[in-house]
PDB file of C-alpha atoms in Angstrom:
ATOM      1  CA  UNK A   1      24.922 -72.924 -49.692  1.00  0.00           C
ATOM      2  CA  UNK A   2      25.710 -69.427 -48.983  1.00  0.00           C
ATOM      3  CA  UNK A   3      23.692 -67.230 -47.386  1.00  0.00           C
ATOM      4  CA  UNK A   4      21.297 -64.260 -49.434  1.00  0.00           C
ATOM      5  CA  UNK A   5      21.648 -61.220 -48.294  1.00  0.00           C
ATOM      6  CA  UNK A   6      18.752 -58.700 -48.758  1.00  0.00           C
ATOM      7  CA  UNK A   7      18.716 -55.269 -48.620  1.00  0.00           C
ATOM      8  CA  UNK A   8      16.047 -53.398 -45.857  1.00  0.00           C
ATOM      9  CA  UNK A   9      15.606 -49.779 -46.125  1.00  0.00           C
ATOM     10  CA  UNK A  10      12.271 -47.788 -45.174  1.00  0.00           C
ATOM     11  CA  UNK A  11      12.349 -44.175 -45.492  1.00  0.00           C
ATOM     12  CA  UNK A  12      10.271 -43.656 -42.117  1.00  0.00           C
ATOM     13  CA  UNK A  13      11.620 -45.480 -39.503  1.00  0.00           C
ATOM     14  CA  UNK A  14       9.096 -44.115 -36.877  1.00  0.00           C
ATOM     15  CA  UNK A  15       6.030 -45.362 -39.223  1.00  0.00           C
ATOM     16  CA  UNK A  16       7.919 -48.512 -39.395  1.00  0.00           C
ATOM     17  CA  UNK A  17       8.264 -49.118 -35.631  1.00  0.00           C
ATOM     18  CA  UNK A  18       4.512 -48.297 -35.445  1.00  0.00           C
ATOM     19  CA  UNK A  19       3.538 -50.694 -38.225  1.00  0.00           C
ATOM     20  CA  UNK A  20       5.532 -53.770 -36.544  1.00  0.00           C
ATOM     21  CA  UNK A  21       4.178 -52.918 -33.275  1.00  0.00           C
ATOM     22  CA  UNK A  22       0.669 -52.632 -34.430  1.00  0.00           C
ATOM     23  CA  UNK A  23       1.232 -56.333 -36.344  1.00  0.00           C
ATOM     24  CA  UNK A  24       2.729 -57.822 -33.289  1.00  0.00           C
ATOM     25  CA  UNK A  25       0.040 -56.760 -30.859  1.00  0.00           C
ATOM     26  CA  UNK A  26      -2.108 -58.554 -33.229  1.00  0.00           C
ATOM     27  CA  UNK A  27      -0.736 -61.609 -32.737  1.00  0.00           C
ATOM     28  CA  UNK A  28      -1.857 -63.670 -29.604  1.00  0.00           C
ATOM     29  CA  UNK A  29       1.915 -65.314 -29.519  1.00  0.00           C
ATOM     30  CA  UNK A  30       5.599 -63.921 -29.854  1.00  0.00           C
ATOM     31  CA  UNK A  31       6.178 -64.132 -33.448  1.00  0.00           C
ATOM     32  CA  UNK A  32       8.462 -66.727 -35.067  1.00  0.00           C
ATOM     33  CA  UNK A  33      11.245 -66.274 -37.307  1.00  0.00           C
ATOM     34  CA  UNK A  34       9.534 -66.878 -40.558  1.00  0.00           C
ATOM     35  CA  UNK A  35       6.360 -64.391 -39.174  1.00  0.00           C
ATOM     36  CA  UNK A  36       9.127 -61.483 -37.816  1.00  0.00           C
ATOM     37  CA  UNK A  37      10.376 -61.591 -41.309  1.00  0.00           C
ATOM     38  CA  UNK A  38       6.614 -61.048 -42.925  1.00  0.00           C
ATOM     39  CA  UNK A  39       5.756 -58.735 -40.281  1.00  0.00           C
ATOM     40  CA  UNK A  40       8.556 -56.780 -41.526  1.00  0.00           C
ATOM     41  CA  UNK A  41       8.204 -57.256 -45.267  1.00  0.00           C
ATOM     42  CA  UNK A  42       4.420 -55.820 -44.735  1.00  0.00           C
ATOM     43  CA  UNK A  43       5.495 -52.958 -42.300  1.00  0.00           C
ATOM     44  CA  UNK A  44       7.778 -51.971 -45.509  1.00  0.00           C
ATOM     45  CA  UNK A  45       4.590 -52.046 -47.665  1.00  0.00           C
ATOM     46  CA  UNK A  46       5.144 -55.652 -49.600  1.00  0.00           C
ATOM     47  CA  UNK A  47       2.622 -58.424 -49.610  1.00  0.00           C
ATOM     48  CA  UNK A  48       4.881 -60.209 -47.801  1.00  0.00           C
ATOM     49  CA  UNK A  49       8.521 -61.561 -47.553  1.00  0.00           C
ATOM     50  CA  UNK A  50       8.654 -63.079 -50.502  1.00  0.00           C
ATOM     51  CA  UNK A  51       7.229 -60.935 -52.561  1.00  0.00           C
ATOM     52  CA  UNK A  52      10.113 -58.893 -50.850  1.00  0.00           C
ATOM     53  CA  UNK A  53      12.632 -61.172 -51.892  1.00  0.00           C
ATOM     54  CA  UNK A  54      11.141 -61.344 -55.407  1.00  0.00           C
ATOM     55  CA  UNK A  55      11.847 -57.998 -55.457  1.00  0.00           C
ATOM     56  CA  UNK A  56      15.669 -57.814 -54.789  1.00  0.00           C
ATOM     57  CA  UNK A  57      17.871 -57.164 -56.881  1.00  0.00           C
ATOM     58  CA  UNK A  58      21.469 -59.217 -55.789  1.00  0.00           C
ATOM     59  CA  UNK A  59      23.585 -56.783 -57.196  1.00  0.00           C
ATOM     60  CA  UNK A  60      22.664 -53.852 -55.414  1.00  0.00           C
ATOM     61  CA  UNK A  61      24.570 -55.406 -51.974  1.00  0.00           C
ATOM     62  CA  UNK A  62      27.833 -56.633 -51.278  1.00  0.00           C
ATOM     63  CA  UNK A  63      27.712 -60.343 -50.533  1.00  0.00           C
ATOM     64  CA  UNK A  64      30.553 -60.342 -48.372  1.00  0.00           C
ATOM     65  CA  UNK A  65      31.516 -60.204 -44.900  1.00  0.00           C
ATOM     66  CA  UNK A  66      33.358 -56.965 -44.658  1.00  0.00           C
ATOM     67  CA  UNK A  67      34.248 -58.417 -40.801  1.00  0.00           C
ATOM     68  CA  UNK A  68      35.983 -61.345 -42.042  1.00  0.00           C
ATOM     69  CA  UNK A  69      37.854 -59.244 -45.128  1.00  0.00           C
ATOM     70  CA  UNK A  70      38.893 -56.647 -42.085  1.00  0.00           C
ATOM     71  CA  UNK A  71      40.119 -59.638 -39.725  1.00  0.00           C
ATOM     72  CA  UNK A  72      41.837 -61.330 -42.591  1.00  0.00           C
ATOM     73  CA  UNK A  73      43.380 -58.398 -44.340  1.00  0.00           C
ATOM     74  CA  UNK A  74      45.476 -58.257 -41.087  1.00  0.00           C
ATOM     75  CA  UNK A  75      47.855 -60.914 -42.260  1.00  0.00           C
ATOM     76  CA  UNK A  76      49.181 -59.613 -44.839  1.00  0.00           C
ATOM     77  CA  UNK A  77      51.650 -56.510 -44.743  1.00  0.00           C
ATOM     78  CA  UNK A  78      51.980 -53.713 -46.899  1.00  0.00           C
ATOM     79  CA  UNK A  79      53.369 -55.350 -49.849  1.00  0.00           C
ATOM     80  CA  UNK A  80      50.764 -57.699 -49.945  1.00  0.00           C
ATOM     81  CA  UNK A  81      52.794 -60.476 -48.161  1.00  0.00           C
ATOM     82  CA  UNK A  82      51.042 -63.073 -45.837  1.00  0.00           C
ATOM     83  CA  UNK A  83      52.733 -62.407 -42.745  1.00  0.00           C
ATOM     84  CA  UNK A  84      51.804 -65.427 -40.482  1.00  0.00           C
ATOM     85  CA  UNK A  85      49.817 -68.144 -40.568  1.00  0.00           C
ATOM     86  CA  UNK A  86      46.014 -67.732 -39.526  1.00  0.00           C
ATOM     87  CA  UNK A  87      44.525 -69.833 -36.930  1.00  0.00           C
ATOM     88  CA  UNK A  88      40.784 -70.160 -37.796  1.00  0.00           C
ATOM     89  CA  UNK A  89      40.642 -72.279 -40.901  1.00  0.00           C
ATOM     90  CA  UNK A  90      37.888 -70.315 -42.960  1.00  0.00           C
ATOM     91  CA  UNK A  91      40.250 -67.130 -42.655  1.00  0.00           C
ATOM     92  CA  UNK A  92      43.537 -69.462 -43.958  1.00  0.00           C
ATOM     93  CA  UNK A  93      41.040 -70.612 -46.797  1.00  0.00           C
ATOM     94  CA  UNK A  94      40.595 -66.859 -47.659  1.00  0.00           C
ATOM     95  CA  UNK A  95      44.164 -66.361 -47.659  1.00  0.00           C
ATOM     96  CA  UNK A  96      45.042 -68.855 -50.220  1.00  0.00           C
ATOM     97  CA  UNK A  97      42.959 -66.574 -52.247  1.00  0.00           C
ATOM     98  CA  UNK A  98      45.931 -64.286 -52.214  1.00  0.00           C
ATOM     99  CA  UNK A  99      48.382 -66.717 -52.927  1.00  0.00           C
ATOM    100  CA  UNK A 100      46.454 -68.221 -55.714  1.00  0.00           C
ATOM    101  CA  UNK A 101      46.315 -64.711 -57.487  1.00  0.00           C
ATOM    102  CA  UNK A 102      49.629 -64.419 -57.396  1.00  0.00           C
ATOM    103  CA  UNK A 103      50.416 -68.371 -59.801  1.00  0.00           C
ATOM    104  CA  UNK A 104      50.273 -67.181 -63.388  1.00  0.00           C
ATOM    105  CA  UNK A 105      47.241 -68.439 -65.589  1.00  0.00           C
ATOM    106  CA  UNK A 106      47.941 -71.119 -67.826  1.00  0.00           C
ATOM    107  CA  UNK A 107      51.073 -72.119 -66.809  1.00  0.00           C
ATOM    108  CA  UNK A 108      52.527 -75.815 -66.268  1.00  0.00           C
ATOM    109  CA  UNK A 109      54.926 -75.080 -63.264  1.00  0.00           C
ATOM    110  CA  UNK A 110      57.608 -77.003 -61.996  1.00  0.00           C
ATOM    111  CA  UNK A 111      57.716 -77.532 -58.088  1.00  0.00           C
ATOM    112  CA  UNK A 112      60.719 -75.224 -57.349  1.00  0.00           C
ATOM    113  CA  UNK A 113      58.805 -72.659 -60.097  1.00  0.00           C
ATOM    114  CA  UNK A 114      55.989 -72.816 -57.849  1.00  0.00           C
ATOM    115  CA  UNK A 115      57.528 -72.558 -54.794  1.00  0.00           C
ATOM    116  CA  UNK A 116      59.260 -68.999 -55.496  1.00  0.00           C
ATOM    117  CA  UNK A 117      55.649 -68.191 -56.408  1.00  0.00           C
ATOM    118  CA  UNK A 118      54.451 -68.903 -52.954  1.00  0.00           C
ATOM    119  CA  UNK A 119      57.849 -68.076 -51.318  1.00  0.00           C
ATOM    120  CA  UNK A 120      57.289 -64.630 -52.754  1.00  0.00           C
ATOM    121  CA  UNK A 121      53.875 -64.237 -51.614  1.00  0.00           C
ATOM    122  CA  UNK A 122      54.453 -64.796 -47.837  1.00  0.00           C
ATOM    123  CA  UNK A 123      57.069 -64.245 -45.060  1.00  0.00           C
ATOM    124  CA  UNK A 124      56.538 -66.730 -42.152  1.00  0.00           C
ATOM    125  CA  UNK A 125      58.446 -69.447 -44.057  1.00  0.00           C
ATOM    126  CA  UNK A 126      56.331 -72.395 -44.818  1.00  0.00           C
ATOM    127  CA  UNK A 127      55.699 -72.687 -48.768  1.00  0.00           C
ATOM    128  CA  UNK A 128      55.167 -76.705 -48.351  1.00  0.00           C
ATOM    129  CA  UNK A 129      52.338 -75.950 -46.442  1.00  0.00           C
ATOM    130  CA  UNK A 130      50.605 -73.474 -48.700  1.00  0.00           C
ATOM    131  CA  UNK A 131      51.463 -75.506 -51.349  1.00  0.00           C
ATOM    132  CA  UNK A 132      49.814 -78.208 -49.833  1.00  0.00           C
ATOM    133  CA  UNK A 133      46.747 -76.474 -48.855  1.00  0.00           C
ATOM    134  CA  UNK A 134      46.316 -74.734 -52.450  1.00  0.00           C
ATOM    135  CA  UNK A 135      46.291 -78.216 -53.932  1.00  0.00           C
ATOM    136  CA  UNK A 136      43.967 -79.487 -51.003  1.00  0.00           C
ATOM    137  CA  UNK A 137      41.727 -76.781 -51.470  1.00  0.00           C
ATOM    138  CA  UNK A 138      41.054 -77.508 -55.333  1.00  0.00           C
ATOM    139  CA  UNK A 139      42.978 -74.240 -56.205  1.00  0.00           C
ATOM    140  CA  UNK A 140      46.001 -76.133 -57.479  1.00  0.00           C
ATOM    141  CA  UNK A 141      46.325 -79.820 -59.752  1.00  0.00           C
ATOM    142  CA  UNK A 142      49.518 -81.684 -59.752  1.00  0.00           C
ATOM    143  CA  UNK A 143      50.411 -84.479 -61.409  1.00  0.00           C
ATOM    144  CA  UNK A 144      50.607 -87.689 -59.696  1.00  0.00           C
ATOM    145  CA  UNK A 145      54.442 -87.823 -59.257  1.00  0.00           C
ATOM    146  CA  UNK A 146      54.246 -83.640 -57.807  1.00  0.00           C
ATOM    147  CA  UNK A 147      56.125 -82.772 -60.629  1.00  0.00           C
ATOM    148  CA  UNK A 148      54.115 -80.056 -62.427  1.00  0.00           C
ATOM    149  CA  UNK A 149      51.538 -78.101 -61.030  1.00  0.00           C
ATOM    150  CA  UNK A 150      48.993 -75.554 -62.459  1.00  0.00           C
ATOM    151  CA  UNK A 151      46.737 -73.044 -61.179  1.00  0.00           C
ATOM    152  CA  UNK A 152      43.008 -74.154 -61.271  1.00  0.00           C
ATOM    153  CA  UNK A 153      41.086 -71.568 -62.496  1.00  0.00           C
ATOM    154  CA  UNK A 154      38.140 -70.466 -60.917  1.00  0.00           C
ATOM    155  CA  UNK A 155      35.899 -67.774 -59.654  1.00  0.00           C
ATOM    156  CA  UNK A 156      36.952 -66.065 -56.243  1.00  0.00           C
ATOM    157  CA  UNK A 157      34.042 -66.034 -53.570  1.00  0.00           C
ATOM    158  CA  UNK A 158      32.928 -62.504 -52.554  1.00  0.00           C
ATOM    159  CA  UNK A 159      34.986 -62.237 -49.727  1.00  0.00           C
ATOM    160  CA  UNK A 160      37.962 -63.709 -51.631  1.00  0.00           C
ATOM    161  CA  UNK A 161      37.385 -60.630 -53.902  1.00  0.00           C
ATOM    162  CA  UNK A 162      37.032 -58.236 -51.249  1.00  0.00           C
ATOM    163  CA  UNK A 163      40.353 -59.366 -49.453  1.00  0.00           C
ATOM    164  CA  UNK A 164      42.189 -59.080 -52.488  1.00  0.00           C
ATOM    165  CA  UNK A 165      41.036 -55.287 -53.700  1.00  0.00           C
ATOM    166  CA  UNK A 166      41.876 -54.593 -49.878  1.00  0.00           C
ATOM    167  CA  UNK A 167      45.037 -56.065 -49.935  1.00  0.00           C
ATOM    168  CA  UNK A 168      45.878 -54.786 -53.917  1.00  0.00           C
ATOM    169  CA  UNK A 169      44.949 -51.029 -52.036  1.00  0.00           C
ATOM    170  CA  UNK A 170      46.792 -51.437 -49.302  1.00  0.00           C
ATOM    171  CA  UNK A 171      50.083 -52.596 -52.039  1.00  0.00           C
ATOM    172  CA  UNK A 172      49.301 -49.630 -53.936  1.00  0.00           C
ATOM    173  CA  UNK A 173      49.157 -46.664 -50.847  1.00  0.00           C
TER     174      UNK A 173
END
């Protein structure tokens, strides 16, 4: 399940500090996790933290790691080519976003139609494996025999769409 991220902003931070101080010293114990995150909520003037959570709106943040898109971006070059292979597997999932983008919509592809898709897309020679791992990763269907393959679609995760505005404006400079 991934992770909500809510927005905190308070206009005084001073009055803040004083208010979570005040709450803490209260408290005959150091607070835990769930508690910080009330003592906070009610140092920002809500009831509590959900009624701060109640109150967010999702679209108002960027759910995305903007650390991971950074990292990631790096493998691919100015023309939007993956340049090597990544070692950490949740940034080589995030790649195949890339890749992905690139197989037309709709399309029944033949292997070697496929392959100059993903042969175009990258430079450190290995289209079997991104073939592979596109079709492991749901992102691809092939018929039994490998003979035609098609381009499952879907929607991108956040950071998927991140990496691939930063890697479109990167093409584009």
């Amino acid at each position: 399940m991934t992770k909500q991220l809510i927005a905190f902003a308070h206009p005084d931070l001073s009055a803040l500090a004083k208010s979570l101080r005040a709450q803490i010293n209260a408290l005959d114990h150091k607070p835990t996790h769930v508690e910080m995150l009330n003592l906070l909520a009610k140092a920002a003037g809500h009831a509590n933290f959900q009624a701060l959570r109640a109150g967010f709106i999702p679209s108002t943040i960027p759910a995305y790691d903007q650390s991971r898109v950074d990292k990631v971006s790096r493998h691919f070059d100015a023309q939007g080519r993956m340049v090597r292979w990544p070692s950490k597997t949740n940034h080589q999932e995030l790649c195949f976003w890339v890749i992905w983008s690139r197989i037309p919509v709709g399309e029944r592809l033949s292997e070697a139609e496929l392959n100059g898709y993903i042969i175009d897309a990258h430079l450190f020679g290995d289209h079997a494996i991104l073939r592979r791992s596109l079709v492991d990763a749901g992102m691809l269907a092939r018929t039994p025999d490998g003979r035609v393959y098609r381009r499952i679609e879907q929607t991108p995760p956040p950071d998927a769409v991140a990496l691939l505005e930063a890697v479109a404006a990167r093409a584009s400079a």
